[in-house]
JSON list of C-alpha atoms and ligand atoms in Angstrom, two decimals:
[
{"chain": "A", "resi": 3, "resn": "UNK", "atom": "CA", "xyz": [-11.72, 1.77, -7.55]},
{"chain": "A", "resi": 4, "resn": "UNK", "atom": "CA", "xyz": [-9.90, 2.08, -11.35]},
{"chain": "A", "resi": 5, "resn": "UNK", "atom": "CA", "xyz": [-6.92, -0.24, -12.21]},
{"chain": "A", "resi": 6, "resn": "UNK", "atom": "CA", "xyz": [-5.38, -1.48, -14.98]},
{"chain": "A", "resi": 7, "resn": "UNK", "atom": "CA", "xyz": [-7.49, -4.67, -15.43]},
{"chain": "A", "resi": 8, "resn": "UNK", "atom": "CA", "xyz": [-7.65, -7.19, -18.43]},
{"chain": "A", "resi": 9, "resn": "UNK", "atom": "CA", "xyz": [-9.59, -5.92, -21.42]},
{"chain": "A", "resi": 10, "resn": "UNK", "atom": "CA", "xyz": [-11.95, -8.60, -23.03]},
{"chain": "A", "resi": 11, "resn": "UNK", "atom": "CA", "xyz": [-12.27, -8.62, -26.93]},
{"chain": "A", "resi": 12, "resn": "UNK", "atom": "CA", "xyz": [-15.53, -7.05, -26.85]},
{"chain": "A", "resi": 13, "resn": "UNK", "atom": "CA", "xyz": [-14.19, -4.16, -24.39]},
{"chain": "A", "resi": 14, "resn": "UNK", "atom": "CA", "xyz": [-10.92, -4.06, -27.28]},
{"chain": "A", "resi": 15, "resn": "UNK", "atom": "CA", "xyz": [-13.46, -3.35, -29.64]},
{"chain": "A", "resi": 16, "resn": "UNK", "atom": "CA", "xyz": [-15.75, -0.74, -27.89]},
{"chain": "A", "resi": 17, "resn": "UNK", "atom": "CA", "xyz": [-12.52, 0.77, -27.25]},
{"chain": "A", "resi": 18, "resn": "UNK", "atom": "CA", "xyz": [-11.94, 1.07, -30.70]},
{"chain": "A", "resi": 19, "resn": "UNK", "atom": "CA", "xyz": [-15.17, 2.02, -31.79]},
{"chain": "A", "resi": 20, "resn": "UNK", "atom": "CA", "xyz": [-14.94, 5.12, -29.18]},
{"chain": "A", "resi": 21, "resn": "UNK", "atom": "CA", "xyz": [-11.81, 6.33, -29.71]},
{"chain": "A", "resi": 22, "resn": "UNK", "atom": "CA", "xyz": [-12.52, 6.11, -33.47]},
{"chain": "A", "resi": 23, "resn": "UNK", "atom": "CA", "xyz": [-16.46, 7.69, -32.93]},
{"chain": "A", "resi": 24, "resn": "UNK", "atom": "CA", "xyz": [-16.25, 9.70, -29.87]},
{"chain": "A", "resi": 25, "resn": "UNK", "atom": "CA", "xyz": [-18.80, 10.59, -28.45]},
{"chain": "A", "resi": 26, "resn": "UNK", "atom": "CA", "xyz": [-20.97, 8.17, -29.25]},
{"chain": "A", "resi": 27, "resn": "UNK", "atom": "CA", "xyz": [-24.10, 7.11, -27.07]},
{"chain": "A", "resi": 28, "resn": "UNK", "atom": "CA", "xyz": [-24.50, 3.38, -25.78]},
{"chain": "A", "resi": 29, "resn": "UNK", "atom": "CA", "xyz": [-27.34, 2.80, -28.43]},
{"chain": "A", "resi": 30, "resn": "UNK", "atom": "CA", "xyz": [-25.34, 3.87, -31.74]},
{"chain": "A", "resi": 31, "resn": "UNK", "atom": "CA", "xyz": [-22.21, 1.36, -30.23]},
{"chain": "A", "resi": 32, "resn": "UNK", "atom": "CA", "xyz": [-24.44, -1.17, -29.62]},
{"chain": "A", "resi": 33, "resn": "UNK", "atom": "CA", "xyz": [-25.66, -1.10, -33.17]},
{"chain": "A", "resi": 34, "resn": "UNK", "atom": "CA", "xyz": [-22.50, -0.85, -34.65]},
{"chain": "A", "resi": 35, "resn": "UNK", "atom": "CA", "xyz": [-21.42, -4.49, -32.95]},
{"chain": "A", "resi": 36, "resn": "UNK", "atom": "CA", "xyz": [-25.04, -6.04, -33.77]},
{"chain": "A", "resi": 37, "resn": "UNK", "atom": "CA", "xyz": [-25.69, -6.13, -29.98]},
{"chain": "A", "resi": 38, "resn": "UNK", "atom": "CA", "xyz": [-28.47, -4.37, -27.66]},
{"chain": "A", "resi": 39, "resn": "UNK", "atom": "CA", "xyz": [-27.66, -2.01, -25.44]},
{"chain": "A", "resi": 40, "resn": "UNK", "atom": "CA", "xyz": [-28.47, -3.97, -22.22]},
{"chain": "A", "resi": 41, "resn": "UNK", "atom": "CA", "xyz": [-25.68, -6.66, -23.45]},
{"chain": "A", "resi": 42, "resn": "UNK", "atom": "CA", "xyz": [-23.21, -4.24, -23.63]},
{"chain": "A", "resi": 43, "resn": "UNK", "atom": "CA", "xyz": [-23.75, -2.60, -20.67]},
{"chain": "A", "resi": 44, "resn": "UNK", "atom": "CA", "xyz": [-21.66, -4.54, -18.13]},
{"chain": "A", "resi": 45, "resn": "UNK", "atom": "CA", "xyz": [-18.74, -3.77, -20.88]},
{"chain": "A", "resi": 46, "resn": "UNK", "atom": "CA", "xyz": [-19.39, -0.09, -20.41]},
{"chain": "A", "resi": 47, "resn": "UNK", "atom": "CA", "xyz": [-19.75, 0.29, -16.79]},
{"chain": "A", "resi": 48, "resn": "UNK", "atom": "CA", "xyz": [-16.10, -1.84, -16.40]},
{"chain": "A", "resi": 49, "resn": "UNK", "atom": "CA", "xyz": [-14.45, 0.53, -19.10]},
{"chain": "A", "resi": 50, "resn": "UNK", "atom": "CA", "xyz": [-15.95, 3.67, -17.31]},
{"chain": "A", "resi": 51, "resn": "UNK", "atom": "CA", "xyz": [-14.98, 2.45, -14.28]},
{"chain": "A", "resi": 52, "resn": "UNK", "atom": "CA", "xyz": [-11.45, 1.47, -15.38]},
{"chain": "A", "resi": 53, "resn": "UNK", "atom": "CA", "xyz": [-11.04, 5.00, -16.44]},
{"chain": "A", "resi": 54, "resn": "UNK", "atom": "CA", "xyz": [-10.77, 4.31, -20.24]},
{"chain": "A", "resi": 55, "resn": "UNK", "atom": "CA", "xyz": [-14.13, 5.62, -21.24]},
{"chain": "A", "resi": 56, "resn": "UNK", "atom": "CA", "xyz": [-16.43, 8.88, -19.48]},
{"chain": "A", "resi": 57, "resn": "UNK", "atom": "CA", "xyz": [-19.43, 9.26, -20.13]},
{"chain": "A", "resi": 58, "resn": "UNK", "atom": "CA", "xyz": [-21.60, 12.58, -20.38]},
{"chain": "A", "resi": 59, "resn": "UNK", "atom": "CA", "xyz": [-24.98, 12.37, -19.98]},
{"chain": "A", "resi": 60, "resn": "UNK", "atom": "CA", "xyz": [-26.82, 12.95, -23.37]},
{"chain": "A", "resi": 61, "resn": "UNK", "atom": "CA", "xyz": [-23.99, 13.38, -25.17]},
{"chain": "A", "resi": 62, "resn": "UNK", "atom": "CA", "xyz": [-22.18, 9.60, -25.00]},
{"chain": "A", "resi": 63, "resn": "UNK", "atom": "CA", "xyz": [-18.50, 7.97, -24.64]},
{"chain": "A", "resi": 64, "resn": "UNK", "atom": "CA", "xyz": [-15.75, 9.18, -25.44]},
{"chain": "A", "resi": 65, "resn": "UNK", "atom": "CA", "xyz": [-12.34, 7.86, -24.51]},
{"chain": "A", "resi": 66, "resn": "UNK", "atom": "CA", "xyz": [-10.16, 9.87, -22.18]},
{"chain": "A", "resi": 67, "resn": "UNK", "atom": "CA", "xyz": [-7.02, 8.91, -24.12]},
{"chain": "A", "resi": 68, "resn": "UNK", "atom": "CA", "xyz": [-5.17, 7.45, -20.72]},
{"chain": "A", "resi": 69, "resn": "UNK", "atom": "CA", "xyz": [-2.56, 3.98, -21.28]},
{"chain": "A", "resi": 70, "resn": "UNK", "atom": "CA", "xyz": [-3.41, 1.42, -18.55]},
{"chain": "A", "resi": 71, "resn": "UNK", "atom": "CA", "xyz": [-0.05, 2.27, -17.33]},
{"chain": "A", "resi": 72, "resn": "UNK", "atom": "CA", "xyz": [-1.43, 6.16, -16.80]},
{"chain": "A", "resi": 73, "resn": "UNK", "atom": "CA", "xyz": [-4.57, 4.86, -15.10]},
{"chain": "A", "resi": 74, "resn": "UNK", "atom": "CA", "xyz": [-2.26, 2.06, -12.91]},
{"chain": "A", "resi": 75, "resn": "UNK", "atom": "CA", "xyz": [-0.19, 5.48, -12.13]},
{"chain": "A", "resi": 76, "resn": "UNK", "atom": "CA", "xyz": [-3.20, 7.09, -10.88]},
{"chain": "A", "resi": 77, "resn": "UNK", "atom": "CA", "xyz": [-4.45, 4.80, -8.96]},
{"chain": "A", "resi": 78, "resn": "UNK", "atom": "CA", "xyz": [-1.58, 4.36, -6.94]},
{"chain": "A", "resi": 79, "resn": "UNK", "atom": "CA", "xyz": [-1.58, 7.50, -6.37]},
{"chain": "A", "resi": 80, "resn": "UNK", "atom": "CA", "xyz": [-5.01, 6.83, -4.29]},
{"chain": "A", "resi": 81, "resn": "UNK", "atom": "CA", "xyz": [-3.62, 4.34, -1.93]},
{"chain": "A", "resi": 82, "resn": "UNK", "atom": "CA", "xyz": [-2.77, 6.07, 1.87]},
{"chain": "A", "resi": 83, "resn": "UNK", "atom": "CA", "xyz": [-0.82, 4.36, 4.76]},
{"chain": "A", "resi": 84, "resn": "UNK", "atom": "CA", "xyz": [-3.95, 4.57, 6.42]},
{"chain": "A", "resi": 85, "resn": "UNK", "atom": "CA", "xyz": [-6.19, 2.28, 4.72]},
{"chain": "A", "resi": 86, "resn": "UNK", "atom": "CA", "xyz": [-3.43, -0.78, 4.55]},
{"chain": "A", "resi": 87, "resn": "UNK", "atom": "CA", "xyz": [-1.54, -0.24, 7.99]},
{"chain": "A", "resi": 88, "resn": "UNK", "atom": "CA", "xyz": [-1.20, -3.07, 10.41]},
{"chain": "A", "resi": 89, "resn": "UNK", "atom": "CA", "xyz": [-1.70, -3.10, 14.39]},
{"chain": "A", "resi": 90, "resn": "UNK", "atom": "CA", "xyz": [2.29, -1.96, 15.41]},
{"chain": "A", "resi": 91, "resn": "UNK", "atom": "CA", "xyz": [4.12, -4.34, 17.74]},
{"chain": "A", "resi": 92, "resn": "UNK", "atom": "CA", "xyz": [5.58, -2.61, 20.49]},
{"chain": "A", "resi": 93, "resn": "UNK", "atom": "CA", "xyz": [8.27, -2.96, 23.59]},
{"chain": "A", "resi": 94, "resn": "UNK", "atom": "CA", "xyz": [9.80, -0.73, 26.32]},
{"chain": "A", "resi": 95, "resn": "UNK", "atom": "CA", "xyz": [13.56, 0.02, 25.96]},
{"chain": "A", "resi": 96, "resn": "UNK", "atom": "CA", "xyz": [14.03, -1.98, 28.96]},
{"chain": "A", "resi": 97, "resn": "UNK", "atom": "CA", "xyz": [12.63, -5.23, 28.39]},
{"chain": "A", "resi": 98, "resn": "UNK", "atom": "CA", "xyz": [15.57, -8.06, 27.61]},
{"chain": "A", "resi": 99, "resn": "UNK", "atom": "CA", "xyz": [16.36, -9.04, 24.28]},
{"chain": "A", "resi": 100, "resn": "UNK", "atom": "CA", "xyz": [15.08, -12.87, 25.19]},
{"chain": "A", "resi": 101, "resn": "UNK", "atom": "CA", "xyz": [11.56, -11.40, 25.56]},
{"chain": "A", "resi": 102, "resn": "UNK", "atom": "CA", "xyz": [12.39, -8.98, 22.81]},
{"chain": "A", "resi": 103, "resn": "UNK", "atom": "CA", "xyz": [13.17, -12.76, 20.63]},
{"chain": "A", "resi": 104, "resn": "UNK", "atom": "CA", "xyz": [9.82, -14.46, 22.41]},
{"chain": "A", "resi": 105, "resn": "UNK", "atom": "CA", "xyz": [7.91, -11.41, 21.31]},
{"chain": "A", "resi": 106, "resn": "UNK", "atom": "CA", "xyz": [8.17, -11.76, 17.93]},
{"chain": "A", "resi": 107, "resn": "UNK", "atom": "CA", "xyz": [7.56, -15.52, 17.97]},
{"chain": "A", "resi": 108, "resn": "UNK", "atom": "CA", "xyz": [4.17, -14.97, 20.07]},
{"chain": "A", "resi": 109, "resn": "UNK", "atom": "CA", "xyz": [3.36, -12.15, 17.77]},
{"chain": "A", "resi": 110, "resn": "UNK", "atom": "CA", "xyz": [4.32, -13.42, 14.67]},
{"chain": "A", "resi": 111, "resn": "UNK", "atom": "CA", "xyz": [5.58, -10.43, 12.87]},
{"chain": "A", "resi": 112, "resn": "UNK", "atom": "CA", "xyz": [9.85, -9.63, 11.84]},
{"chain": "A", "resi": 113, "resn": "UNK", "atom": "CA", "xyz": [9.49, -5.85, 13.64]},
{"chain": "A", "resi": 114, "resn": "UNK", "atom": "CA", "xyz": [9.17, -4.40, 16.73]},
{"chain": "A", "resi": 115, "resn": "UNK", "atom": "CA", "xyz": [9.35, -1.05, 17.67]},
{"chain": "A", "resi": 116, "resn": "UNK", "atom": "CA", "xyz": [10.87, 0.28, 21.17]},
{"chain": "A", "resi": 117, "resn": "UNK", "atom": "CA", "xyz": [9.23, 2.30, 22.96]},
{"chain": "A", "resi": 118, "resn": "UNK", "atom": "CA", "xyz": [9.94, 4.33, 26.40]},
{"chain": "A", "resi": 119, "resn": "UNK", "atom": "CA", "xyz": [8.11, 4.93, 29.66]},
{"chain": "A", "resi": 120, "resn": "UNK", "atom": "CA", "xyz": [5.80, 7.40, 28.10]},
{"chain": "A", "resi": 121, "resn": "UNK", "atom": "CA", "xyz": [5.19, 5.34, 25.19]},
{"chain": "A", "resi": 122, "resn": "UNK", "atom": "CA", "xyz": [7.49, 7.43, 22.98]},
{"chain": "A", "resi": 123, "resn": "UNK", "atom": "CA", "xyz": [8.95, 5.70, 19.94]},
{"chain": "A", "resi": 124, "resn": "UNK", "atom": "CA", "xyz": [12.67, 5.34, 20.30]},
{"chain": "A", "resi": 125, "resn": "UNK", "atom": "CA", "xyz": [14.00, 2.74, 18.32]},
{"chain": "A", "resi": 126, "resn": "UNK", "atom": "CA", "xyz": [13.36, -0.32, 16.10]},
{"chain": "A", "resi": 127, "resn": "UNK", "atom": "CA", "xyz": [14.42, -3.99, 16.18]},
{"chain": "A", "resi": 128, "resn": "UNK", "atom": "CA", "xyz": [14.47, -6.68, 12.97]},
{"chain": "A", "resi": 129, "resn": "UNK", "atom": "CA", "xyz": [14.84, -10.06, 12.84]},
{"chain": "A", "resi": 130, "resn": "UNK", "atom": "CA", "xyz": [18.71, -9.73, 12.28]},
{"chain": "A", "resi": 131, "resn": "UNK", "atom": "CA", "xyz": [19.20, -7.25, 15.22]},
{"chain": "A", "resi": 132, "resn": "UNK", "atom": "CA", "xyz": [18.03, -9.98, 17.30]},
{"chain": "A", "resi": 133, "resn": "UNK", "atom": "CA", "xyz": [19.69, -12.92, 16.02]},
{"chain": "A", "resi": 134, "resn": "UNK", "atom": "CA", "xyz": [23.18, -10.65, 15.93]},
{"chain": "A", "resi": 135, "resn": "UNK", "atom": "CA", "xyz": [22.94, -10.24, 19.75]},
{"chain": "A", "resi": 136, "resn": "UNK", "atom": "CA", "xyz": [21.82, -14.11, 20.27]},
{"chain": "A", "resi": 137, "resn": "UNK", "atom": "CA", "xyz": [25.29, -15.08, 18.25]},
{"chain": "A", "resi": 138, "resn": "UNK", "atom": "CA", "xyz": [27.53, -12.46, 20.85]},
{"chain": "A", "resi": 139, "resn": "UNK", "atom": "CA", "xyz": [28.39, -14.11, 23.93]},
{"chain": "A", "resi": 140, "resn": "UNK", "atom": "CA", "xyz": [26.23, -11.76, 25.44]},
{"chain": "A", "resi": 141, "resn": "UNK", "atom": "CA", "xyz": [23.50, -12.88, 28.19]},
{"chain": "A", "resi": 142, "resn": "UNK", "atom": "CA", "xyz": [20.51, -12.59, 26.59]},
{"chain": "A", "resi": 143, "resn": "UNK", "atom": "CA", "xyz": [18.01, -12.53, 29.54]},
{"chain": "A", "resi": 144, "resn": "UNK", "atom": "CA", "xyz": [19.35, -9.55, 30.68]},
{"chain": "A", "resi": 145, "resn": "UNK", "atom": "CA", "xyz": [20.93, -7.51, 28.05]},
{"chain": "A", "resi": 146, "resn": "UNK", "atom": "CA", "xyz": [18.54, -4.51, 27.46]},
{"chain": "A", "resi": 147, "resn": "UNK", "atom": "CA", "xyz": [17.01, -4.34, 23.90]},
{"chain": "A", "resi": 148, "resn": "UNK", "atom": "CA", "xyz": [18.03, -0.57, 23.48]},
{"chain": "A", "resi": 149, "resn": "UNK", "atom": "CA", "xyz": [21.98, -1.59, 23.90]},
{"chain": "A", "resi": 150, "resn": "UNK", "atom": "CA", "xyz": [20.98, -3.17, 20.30]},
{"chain": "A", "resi": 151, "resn": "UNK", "atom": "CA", "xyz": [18.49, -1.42, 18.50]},
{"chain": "A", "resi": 152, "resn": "UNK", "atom": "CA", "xyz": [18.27, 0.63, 16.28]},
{"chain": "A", "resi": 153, "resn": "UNK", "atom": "CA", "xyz": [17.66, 4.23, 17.45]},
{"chain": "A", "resi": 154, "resn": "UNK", "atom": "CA", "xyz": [16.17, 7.50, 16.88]},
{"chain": "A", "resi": 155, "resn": "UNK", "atom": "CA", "xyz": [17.21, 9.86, 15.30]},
{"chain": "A", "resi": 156, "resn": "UNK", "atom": "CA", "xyz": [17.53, 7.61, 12.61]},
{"chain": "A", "resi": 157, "resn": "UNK", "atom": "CA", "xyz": [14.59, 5.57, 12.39]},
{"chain": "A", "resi": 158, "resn": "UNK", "atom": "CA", "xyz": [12.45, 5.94, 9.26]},
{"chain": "A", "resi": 159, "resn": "UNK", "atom": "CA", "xyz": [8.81, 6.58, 9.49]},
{"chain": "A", "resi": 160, "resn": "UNK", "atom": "CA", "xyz": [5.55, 7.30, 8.31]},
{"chain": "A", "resi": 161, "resn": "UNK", "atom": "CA", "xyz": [2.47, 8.93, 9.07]},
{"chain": "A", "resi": 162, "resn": "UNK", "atom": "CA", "xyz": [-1.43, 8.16, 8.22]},
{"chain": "A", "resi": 163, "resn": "UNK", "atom": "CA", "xyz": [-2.16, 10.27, 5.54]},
{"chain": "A", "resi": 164, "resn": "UNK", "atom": "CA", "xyz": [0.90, 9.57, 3.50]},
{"chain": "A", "resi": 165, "resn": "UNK", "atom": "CA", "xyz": [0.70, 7.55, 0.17]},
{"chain": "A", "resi": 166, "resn": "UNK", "atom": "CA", "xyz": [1.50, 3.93, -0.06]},
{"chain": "A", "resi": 167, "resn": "UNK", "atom": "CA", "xyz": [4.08, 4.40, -3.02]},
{"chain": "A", "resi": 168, "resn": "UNK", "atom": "CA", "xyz": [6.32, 7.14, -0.77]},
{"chain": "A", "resi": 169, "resn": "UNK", "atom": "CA", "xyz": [6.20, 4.13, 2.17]},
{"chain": "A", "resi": 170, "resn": "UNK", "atom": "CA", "xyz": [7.27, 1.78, -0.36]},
{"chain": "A", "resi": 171, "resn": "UNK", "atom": "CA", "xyz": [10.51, 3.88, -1.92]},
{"chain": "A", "resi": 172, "resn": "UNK", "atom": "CA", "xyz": [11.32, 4.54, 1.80]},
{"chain": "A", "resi": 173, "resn": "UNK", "atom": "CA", "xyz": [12.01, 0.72, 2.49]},
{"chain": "A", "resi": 174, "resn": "UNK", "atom": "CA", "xyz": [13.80, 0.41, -0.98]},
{"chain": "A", "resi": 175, "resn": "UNK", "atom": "CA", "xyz": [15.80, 3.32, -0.23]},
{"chain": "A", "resi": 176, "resn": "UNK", "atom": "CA", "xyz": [16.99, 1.82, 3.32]},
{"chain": "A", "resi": 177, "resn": "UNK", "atom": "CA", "xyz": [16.89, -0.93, 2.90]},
{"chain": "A", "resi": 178, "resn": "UNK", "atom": "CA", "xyz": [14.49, -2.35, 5.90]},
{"chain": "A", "resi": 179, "resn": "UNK", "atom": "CA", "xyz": [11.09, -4.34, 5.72]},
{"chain": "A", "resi": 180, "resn": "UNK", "atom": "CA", "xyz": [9.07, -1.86, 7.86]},
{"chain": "A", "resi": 181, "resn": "UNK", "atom": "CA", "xyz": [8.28, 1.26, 9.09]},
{"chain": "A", "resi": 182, "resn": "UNK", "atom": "CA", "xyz": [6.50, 2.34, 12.12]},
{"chain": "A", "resi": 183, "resn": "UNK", "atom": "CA", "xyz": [3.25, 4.76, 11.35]},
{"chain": "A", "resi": 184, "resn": "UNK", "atom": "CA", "xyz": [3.59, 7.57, 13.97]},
{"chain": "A", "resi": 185, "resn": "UNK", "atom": "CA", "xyz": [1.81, 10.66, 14.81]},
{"chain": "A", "resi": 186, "resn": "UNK", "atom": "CA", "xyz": [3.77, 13.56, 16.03]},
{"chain": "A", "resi": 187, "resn": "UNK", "atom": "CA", "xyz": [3.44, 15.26, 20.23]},
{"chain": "A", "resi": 188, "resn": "UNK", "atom": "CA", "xyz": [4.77, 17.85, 22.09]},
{"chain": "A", "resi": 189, "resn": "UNK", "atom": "CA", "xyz": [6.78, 15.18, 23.56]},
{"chain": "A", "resi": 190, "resn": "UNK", "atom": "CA", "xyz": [7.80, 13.00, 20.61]},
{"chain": "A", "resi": 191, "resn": "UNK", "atom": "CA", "xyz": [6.49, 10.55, 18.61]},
{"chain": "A", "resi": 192, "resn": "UNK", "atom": "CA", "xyz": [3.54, 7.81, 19.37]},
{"chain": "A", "resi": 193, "resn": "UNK", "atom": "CA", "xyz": [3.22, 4.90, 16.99]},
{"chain": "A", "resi": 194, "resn": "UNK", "atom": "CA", "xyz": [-0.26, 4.00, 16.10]},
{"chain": "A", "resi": 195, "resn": "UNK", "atom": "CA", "xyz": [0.46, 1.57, 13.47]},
{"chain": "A", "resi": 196, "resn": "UNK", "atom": "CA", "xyz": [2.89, -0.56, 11.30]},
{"chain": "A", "resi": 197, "resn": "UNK", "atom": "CA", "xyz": [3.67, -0.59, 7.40]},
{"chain": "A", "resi": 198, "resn": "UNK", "atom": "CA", "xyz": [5.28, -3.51, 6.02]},
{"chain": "A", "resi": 199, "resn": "UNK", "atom": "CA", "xyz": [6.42, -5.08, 2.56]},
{"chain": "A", "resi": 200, "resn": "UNK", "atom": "CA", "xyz": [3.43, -7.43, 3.26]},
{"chain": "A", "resi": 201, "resn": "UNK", "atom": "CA", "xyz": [0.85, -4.98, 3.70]},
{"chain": "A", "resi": 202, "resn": "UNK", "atom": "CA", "xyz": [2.59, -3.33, 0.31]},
{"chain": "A", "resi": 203, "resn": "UNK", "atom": "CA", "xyz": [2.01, -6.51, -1.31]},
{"chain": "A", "resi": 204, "resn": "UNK", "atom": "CA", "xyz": [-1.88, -6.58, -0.31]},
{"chain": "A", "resi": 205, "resn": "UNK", "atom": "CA", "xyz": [-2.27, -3.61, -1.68]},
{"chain": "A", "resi": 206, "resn": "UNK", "atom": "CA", "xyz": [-0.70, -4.51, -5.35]},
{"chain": "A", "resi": 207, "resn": "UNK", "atom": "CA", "xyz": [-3.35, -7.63, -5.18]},
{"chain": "A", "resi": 208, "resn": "UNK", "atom": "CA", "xyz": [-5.98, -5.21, -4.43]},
{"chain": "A", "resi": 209, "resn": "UNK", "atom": "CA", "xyz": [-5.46, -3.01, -6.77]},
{"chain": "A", "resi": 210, "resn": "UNK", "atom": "CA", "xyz": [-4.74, -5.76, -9.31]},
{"chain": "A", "resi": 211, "resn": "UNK", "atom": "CA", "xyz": [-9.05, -6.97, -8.21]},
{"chain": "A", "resi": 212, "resn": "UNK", "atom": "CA", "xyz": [-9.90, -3.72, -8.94]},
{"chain": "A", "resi": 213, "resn": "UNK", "atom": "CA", "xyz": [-11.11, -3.03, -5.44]},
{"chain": "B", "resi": 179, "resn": "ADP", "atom": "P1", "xyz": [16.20, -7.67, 8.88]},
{"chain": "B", "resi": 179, "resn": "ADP", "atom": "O1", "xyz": [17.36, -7.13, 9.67]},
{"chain": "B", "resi": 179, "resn": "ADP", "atom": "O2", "xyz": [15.46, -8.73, 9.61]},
{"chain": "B", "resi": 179, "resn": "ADP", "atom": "O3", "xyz": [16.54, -8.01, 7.47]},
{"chain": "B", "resi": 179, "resn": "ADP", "atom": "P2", "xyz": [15.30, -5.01, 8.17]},
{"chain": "B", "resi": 179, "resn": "ADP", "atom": "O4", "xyz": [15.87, -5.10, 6.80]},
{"chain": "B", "resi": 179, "resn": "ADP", "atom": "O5", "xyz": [13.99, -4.37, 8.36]},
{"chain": "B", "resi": 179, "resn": "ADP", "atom": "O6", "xyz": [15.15, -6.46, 8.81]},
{"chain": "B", "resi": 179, "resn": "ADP", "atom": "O7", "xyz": [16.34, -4.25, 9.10]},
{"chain": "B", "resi": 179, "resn": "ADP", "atom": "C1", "xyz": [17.67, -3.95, 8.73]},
{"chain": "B", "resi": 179, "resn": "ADP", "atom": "C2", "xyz": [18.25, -2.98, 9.75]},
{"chain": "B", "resi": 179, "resn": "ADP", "atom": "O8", "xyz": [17.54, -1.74, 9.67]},
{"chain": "B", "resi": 179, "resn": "ADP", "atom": "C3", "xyz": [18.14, -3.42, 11.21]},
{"chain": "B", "resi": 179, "resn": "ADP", "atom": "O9", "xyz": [19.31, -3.10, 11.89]},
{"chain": "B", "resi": 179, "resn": "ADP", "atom": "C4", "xyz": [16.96, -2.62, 11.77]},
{"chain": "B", "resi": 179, "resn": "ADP", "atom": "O10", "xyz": [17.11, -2.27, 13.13]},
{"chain": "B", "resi": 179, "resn": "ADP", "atom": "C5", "xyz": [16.97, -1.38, 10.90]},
{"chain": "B", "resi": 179, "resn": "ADP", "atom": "N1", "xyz": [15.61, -0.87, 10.65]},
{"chain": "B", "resi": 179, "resn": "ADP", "atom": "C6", "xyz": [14.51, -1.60, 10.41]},
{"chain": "B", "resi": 179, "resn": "ADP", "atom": "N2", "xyz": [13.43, -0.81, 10.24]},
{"chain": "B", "resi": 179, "resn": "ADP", "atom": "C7", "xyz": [13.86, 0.45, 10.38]},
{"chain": "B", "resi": 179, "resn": "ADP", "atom": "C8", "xyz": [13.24, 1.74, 10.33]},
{"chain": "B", "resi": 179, "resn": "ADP", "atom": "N3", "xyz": [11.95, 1.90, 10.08]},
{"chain": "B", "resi": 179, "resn": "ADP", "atom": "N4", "xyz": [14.02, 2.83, 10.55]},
{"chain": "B", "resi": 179, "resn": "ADP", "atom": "C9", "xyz": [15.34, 2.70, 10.79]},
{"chain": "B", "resi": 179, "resn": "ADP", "atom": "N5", "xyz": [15.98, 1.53, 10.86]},
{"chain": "B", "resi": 179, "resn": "ADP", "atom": "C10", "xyz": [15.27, 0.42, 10.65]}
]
């Protein structure tokens, strides 16, 4: 996959010599920097690869005139929900918020979503939803978690196919640290996965490898 990576000096100057030349075959750069051809290959394939250069066969390089920043834009542009999603965490409506608070522990993650006897996505509880209702002088071990949650309508969520980017200006825009990834029924909707700032931030290191 194409990101933005660090350009060596040698990959500066084949840059240079393209942009300057183009199109110009492997040979006549290689000549040009006192090299041979198999030395500079490696530097080719990365810049080709990055998106900087193309290549046409018999013809040569020439440089396709993008910024790193254009080619970082385009490449996020590549990342879907589905390829960086996480394995959702999920309770019934009726459980107690004490199991709701256990949950999370066990399962080590800050969301869960709430689910109802058909499995139907119906609301969402945080961290802070939880600790709000352990501060009331509620009873805890048998308070309902959908007294507290969060509920549909208004829960914010994703599907499969969408891009990364659109997930991550959701949880800007409200605020939250993750969405459920849901696909649609007759009946309502089902949540098959999870999206959170974490897996957001896997995907910046990933695309900052270049993989
Ligand atoms: P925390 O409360 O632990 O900081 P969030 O920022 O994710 O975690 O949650 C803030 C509030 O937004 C909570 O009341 C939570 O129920 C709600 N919330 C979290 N995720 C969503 C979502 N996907 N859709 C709607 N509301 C959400």
């Amino acid at each position: 996959m194409v990101s933005t990576i660090e350009l060596n000096k040698r990959q500066e100057r084949i840059l240079e010599i393209v942009k300057d030349n183009g199109p110009i075959t492997g040979e006549q750069i290689a000549e040009r920097l006192n090299l041979t051809r198999a030395t500079l290959r490696p530097d080719l394939a990365i810049l080709t690869m990055a998106g900087y250069l193309d290549a046409r066969p018999r013809v040569g390089y020439f440089y396709t005139g993008k910024s790193g920043v254009q080619l970082l834009t385009e490449n996020l542009k590549k990342l879907y929900v589905k390829d960086y999603q996480s394995i959702p965490v999920v309770v019934n409506e009726n459980i107690a918020v004490y199991d709701a608070i256990v949950t999370m522990f066990l399962e080590d993650v800050g969301t869960l979503f709430v689910v109802d006897g058909q499995n139907l996505l119906v609301g969402v509880l945080s961290r802070k939803d939880l600790l709000r209702a352990s501060i009331g002088k509620q009873e805890l071990t048998t308070l309902p978690v959908n007294i507290i949650m969060t509920r549909m309508p208004n829960i914010t969520m994703c599907e499969k196919e969408d891009l990364l980017i659109d997930v991550a200006s959701k949880l800007i825009d409200k605020q939250i640290d993750a969405l459920p990834v849901v696909k649609e029924t007759d009946k309502g909707f089902e949540v098959i996965g999870r999206v959170t700032k974490t897996n957001l931030t896997k995907a910046l290191v990933a695309l900052a490898k270049n993989e």
